[in-house]
PDB file of C-alpha atoms and ligand atoms in Angstrom:
ATOM      1  CA  MET A 149    -114.238 148.865  92.844  1.00  0.00           C
ATOM      2  CA  LYS A 150    -112.203 150.413  95.661  1.00  0.00           C
ATOM      3  CA  LEU A 151    -108.614 149.191  96.015  1.00  0.00           C
ATOM      4  CA  LEU A 152    -105.772 150.412  98.226  1.00  0.00           C
ATOM      5  CA  ILE A 153    -102.057 149.993  97.646  1.00  0.00           C
ATOM      6  CA  LEU A 154    -100.364 150.003 101.038  1.00  0.00           C
ATOM      7  CA  ASN A 155     -96.590 150.304 101.321  1.00  0.00           C
ATOM      8  CA  GLY A 156     -94.528 149.842 104.453  1.00  0.00           C
ATOM      9  CA  PRO A 157     -91.170 151.051 105.716  1.00  0.00           C
ATOM     10  CA  ASN A 158     -88.484 152.472 103.452  1.00  0.00           C
ATOM     11  CA  LEU A 159     -90.539 152.023 100.284  1.00  0.00           C
ATOM     12  CA  ASN A 160     -90.621 155.838 100.096  1.00  0.00           C
ATOM     13  CA  LEU A 161     -86.972 155.456  99.013  1.00  0.00           C
ATOM     14  CA  LEU A 162     -87.888 153.581  95.817  1.00  0.00           C
ATOM     15  CA  GLY A 163     -86.139 155.026  92.801  1.00  0.00           C
ATOM     16  CA  LYS A 164     -83.739 156.929  95.028  1.00  0.00           C
ATOM     17  CA  ARG A 165     -81.529 154.200  96.576  1.00  0.00           C
ATOM     18  CA  GLU A 166     -80.431 150.604  95.699  1.00  0.00           C
ATOM     19  CA  PRO A 167     -81.625 150.722  92.045  1.00  0.00           C
ATOM     20  CA  GLU A 168     -79.964 147.341  91.367  1.00  0.00           C
ATOM     21  CA  ILE A 169     -82.538 145.671  93.637  1.00  0.00           C
ATOM     22  CA  TYR A 170     -85.542 147.979  93.516  1.00  0.00           C
ATOM     23  CA  GLY A 171     -85.285 149.770  90.141  1.00  0.00           C
ATOM     24  CA  THR A 172     -85.126 153.456  89.238  1.00  0.00           C
ATOM     25  CA  GLN A 173     -88.757 154.537  89.276  1.00  0.00           C
ATOM     26  CA  THR A 174     -90.322 156.265  92.297  1.00  0.00           C
ATOM     27  CA  PHE A 175     -93.520 154.706  93.564  1.00  0.00           C
ATOM     28  CA  GLU A 176     -95.388 157.969  93.020  1.00  0.00           C
ATOM     29  CA  GLN A 177     -94.506 157.850  89.275  1.00  0.00           C
ATOM     30  CA  TYR A 178     -95.525 154.213  89.049  1.00  0.00           C
ATOM     31  CA  PHE A 179     -98.781 154.863  90.917  1.00  0.00           C
ATOM     32  CA  GLU A 180     -99.754 157.683  88.517  1.00  0.00           C
ATOM     33  CA  ASN A 181     -99.260 155.250  85.586  1.00  0.00           C
ATOM     34  CA  LEU A 182    -101.474 152.676  87.302  1.00  0.00           C
ATOM     35  CA  LYS A 183    -104.224 155.239  87.943  1.00  0.00           C
ATOM     36  CA  GLU A 184    -104.121 156.239  84.291  1.00  0.00           C
ATOM     37  CA  LYS A 185    -104.235 152.613  83.096  1.00  0.00           C
ATOM     38  CA  TYR A 186    -106.964 151.427  85.493  1.00  0.00           C
ATOM     39  CA  LYS A 187    -109.346 154.395  85.338  1.00  0.00           C
ATOM     40  CA  GLN A 188    -112.308 152.154  86.143  1.00  0.00           C
ATOM     41  CA  VAL A 189    -110.846 151.459  89.603  1.00  0.00           C
ATOM     42  CA  ASP A 190    -111.071 153.803  92.584  1.00  0.00           C
ATOM     43  CA  LEU A 191    -107.403 153.344  93.408  1.00  0.00           C
ATOM     44  CA  SER A 192    -105.660 154.923  96.381  1.00  0.00           C
ATOM     45  CA  TYR A 193    -102.160 154.762  97.821  1.00  0.00           C
ATOM     46  CA  TYR A 194    -100.760 155.076 101.323  1.00  0.00           C
ATOM     47  CA  GLN A 195     -97.217 154.615 102.613  1.00  0.00           C
ATOM     48  CA  SER A 196     -95.928 154.732 106.155  1.00  0.00           C
ATOM     49  CA  ASN A 197     -92.727 153.837 107.954  1.00  0.00           C
ATOM     50  CA  SER A 198     -94.720 153.241 111.123  1.00  0.00           C
ATOM     51  CA  GLU A 199     -96.221 149.860 112.020  1.00  0.00           C
ATOM     52  CA  GLY A 200     -99.067 151.490 113.987  1.00  0.00           C
ATOM     53  CA  ALA A 201    -100.014 153.800 111.118  1.00  0.00           C
ATOM     54  CA  LEU A 202    -100.151 150.815 108.727  1.00  0.00           C
ATOM     55  CA  ILE A 203    -102.412 148.954 111.169  1.00  0.00           C
ATOM     56  CA  ASP A 204    -104.669 152.024 111.547  1.00  0.00           C
ATOM     57  CA  LYS A 205    -104.984 152.197 107.738  1.00  0.00           C
ATOM     58  CA  ILE A 206    -105.847 148.487 107.511  1.00  0.00           C
ATOM     59  CA  HIS A 207    -108.600 149.024 110.117  1.00  0.00           C
ATOM     60  CA  GLU A 208    -109.830 152.186 108.349  1.00  0.00           C
ATOM     61  CA  VAL A 209    -110.393 150.595 104.936  1.00  0.00           C
ATOM     62  CA  GLY A 210    -110.767 146.934 105.905  1.00  0.00           C
ATOM     63  CA  PHE A 211    -114.552 146.865 106.118  1.00  0.00           C
ATOM     64  CA  SER A 212    -115.412 148.913 103.011  1.00  0.00           C
ATOM     65  CA  TYR A 213    -112.724 148.395 100.335  1.00  0.00           C
ATOM     66  CA  ASP A 214    -112.737 145.521  97.836  1.00  0.00           C
ATOM     67  CA  GLY A 215    -109.061 144.761  98.192  1.00  0.00           C
ATOM     68  CA  ILE A 216    -105.693 145.798  99.605  1.00  0.00           C
ATOM     69  CA  VAL A 217    -102.388 145.234  97.798  1.00  0.00           C
ATOM     70  CA  MET A 218     -99.802 145.334 100.557  1.00  0.00           C
ATOM     71  CA  ASN A 219     -96.029 145.455 100.543  1.00  0.00           C
ATOM     72  CA  ALA A 220     -95.248 145.550 104.246  1.00  0.00           C
ATOM     73  CA  GLY A 221     -91.503 145.787 103.567  1.00  0.00           C
ATOM     74  CA  ALA A 222     -89.407 144.385 106.401  1.00  0.00           C
ATOM     75  CA  TYR A 223     -92.488 144.199 108.685  1.00  0.00           C
ATOM     76  CA  THR A 224     -93.442 141.200 106.543  1.00  0.00           C
ATOM     77  CA  HIS A 225     -90.792 139.224 108.368  1.00  0.00           C
ATOM     78  CA  THR A 226     -91.391 140.567 111.874  1.00  0.00           C
ATOM     79  CA  SER A 227     -94.939 141.758 112.463  1.00  0.00           C
ATOM     80  CA  VAL A 228     -97.479 139.574 114.236  1.00  0.00           C
ATOM     81  CA  ALA A 229     -99.417 142.813 114.821  1.00  0.00           C
ATOM     82  CA  ILE A 230     -99.920 143.443 111.076  1.00  0.00           C
ATOM     83  CA  ALA A 231    -100.879 139.783 110.583  1.00  0.00           C
ATOM     84  CA  ASP A 232    -103.485 140.162 113.354  1.00  0.00           C
ATOM     85  CA  ALA A 233    -104.838 143.342 111.729  1.00  0.00           C
ATOM     86  CA  ILE A 234    -105.240 141.533 108.379  1.00  0.00           C
ATOM     87  CA  SER A 235    -106.965 138.618 110.143  1.00  0.00           C
ATOM     88  CA  GLY A 236    -109.374 141.054 111.781  1.00  0.00           C
ATOM     89  CA  ILE A 237    -110.794 142.692 108.636  1.00  0.00           C
ATOM     90  CA  ASN A 238    -113.133 141.527 105.867  1.00  0.00           C
ATOM     91  CA  THR A 239    -111.266 143.037 102.906  1.00  0.00           C
ATOM     92  CA  PRO A 240    -108.935 140.535 101.203  1.00  0.00           C
ATOM     93  CA  VAL A 241    -105.235 141.415 101.156  1.00  0.00           C
ATOM     94  CA  ILE A 242    -102.691 140.351  98.522  1.00  0.00           C
ATOM     95  CA  GLU A 243     -99.091 140.405  99.777  1.00  0.00           C
ATOM     96  CA  VAL A 244     -96.600 141.703  97.220  1.00  0.00           C
ATOM     97  CA  HIS A 245     -92.838 142.092  97.051  1.00  0.00           C
ATOM     98  CA  ILE A 246     -90.722 143.778  94.428  1.00  0.00           C
ATOM     99  CA  SER A 247     -87.777 141.425  94.844  1.00  0.00           C
ATOM    100  CA  ASN A 248     -87.769 137.647  94.966  1.00  0.00           C
ATOM    101  CA  VAL A 249     -87.255 137.384  98.712  1.00  0.00           C
ATOM    102  CA  HIS A 250     -86.440 133.666  98.367  1.00  0.00           C
ATOM    103  CA  LYS A 251     -83.290 134.535  96.412  1.00  0.00           C
ATOM    104  CA  ARG A 252     -82.154 136.815  99.251  1.00  0.00           C
ATOM    105  CA  GLU A 253     -81.093 136.434 102.914  1.00  0.00           C
ATOM    106  CA  SER A 254     -82.807 133.622 104.822  1.00  0.00           C
ATOM    107  CA  PHE A 255     -84.449 136.074 107.263  1.00  0.00           C
ATOM    108  CA  ARG A 256     -86.529 137.317 104.302  1.00  0.00           C
ATOM    109  CA  HIS A 257     -87.866 133.839 103.537  1.00  0.00           C
ATOM    110  CA  HIS A 258     -90.430 133.825 106.319  1.00  0.00           C
ATOM    111  CA  SER A 259     -93.582 135.940 106.148  1.00  0.00           C
ATOM    112  CA  PHE A 260     -95.973 136.404 109.064  1.00  0.00           C
ATOM    113  CA  LEU A 261     -98.478 137.821 106.569  1.00  0.00           C
ATOM    114  CA  SER A 262     -98.705 135.093 103.902  1.00  0.00           C
ATOM    115  CA  PRO A 263    -100.921 132.753 105.996  1.00  0.00           C
ATOM    116  CA  VAL A 264    -103.552 135.497 106.442  1.00  0.00           C
ATOM    117  CA  CYS A 265    -103.423 136.897 102.886  1.00  0.00           C
ATOM    118  CA  LYS A 266    -105.470 135.870  99.868  1.00  0.00           C
ATOM    119  CA  GLY A 267    -102.283 135.277  97.890  1.00  0.00           C
ATOM    120  CA  VAL A 268     -98.694 136.364  97.408  1.00  0.00           C
ATOM    121  CA  ILE A 269     -96.962 137.849  94.334  1.00  0.00           C
ATOM    122  CA  LEU A 270     -93.234 138.472  94.442  1.00  0.00           C
ATOM    123  CA  GLY A 271     -90.151 138.936  92.351  1.00  0.00           C
ATOM    124  CA  PHE A 272     -91.633 140.812  89.370  1.00  0.00           C
ATOM    125  CA  GLY A 273     -90.304 144.254  90.246  1.00  0.00           C
ATOM    126  CA  LEU A 274     -92.967 146.951  90.428  1.00  0.00           C
ATOM    127  CA  GLN A 275     -95.086 144.784  88.127  1.00  0.00           C
ATOM    128  CA  SER A 276     -95.870 142.659  91.222  1.00  0.00           C
ATOM    129  CA  TYR A 277     -98.336 145.402  92.248  1.00  0.00           C
ATOM    130  CA  GLU A 278    -100.062 145.449  88.853  1.00  0.00           C
ATOM    131  CA  LEU A 279    -100.425 141.663  88.810  1.00  0.00           C
ATOM    132  CA  ALA A 280    -102.116 141.860  92.220  1.00  0.00           C
ATOM    133  CA  LEU A 281    -104.456 144.621  90.994  1.00  0.00           C
ATOM    134  CA  GLN A 282    -105.364 142.557  87.928  1.00  0.00           C
ATOM    135  CA  SER A 283    -106.185 139.631  90.158  1.00  0.00           C
ATOM    136  CA  PHE A 284    -108.689 141.746  92.130  1.00  0.00           C
ATOM    137  CA  ILE A 285    -110.160 143.277  88.954  1.00  0.00           C
ATOM    138  CA  SER A 286    -110.702 139.957  87.199  1.00  0.00           C
ATOM    139  CA  ALA A 287    -111.970 138.071  90.294  1.00  0.00           C
TER     140      ALA A 287
HETATM  141  O1  CA2 B 263     -88.909 143.105  97.832  1.00  0.00           O
HETATM  142  C1  CA2 B 263     -89.689 143.767  98.518  1.00  0.00           C
HETATM  143  O2  CA2 B 263     -90.652 144.362  98.050  1.00  0.00           O
HETATM  144  C2  CA2 B 263     -89.448 143.898 100.030  1.00  0.00           C
HETATM  145  O3  CA2 B 263     -90.710 143.941 100.682  1.00  0.00           O
HETATM  146  C3  CA2 B 263     -88.710 145.207 100.220  1.00  0.00           C
HETATM  147  C4  CA2 B 263     -88.285 145.447 101.673  1.00  0.00           C
HETATM  148  C5  CA2 B 263     -87.552 144.229 102.225  1.00  0.00           C
HETATM  149  O4  CA2 B 263     -87.264 144.435 103.598  1.00  0.00           O
HETATM  150  C6  CA2 B 263     -88.337 142.962 102.047  1.00  0.00           C
HETATM  151  O5  CA2 B 263     -87.572 141.873 102.540  1.00  0.00           O
HETATM  152  C7  CA2 B 263     -88.659 142.726 100.580  1.00  0.00           C
HETATM  153  C8  CA2 B 263     -87.373 146.652 101.776  1.00  0.00           C
HETATM  154  C9  CA2 B 263     -87.938 147.903 101.223  1.00  0.00           C
HETATM  155  C10 CA2 B 263     -86.858 148.927 101.197  1.00  0.00           C
HETATM  156  O6  CA2 B 263     -86.966 149.607  99.976  1.00  0.00           O
HETATM  157  C11 CA2 B 263     -85.916 150.350  99.595  1.00  0.00           C
HETATM  158  C12 CA2 B 263     -86.023 150.941  98.351  1.00  0.00           C
HETATM  159  C13 CA2 B 263     -84.983 151.704  97.892  1.00  0.00           C
HETATM  160  C14 CA2 B 263     -83.860 151.881  98.672  1.00  0.00           C
HETATM  161  C15 CA2 B 263     -83.756 151.288  99.907  1.00  0.00           C
HETATM  162  C16 CA2 B 263     -84.803 150.524 100.382  1.00  0.00           C
END
């Protein structure tokens, strides 16, 4: 099973800034733990701060991978282009968020991506990603 974790803007700062919201672990550390735990999965990771690069990655894997776990960061709330890219591929996408966006500012309550994703997992810290992976593995 081939799965991609795809992170959007500023998530490269995880573990380095705003630990009260996003925790103290870097994503690279967390990803290594996931790879170790889910050895049966061909698991890859890509992060970009650029909307176009995220769309290119969605197109690149979206006809051959079994699933994408995507945290689009703030593009979640702004990007029709990423929503269109997800609509245009065959691979199912699960939207994830580290924080519970519904407890935060109202501009974070709307997602352009949710209507075109298989499901949404949010508010469980970094564990949101693992819950999404488990959903693909057990499907
Ligand atoms: O809760 C999430 O996972 C978010 O997708 C994170 C985004 C935010 O814009 C969304 O509304 C919710 C922000 C990611 C920024 O990550 C940082 C991590 C450490 C320090 C600063 C930013």
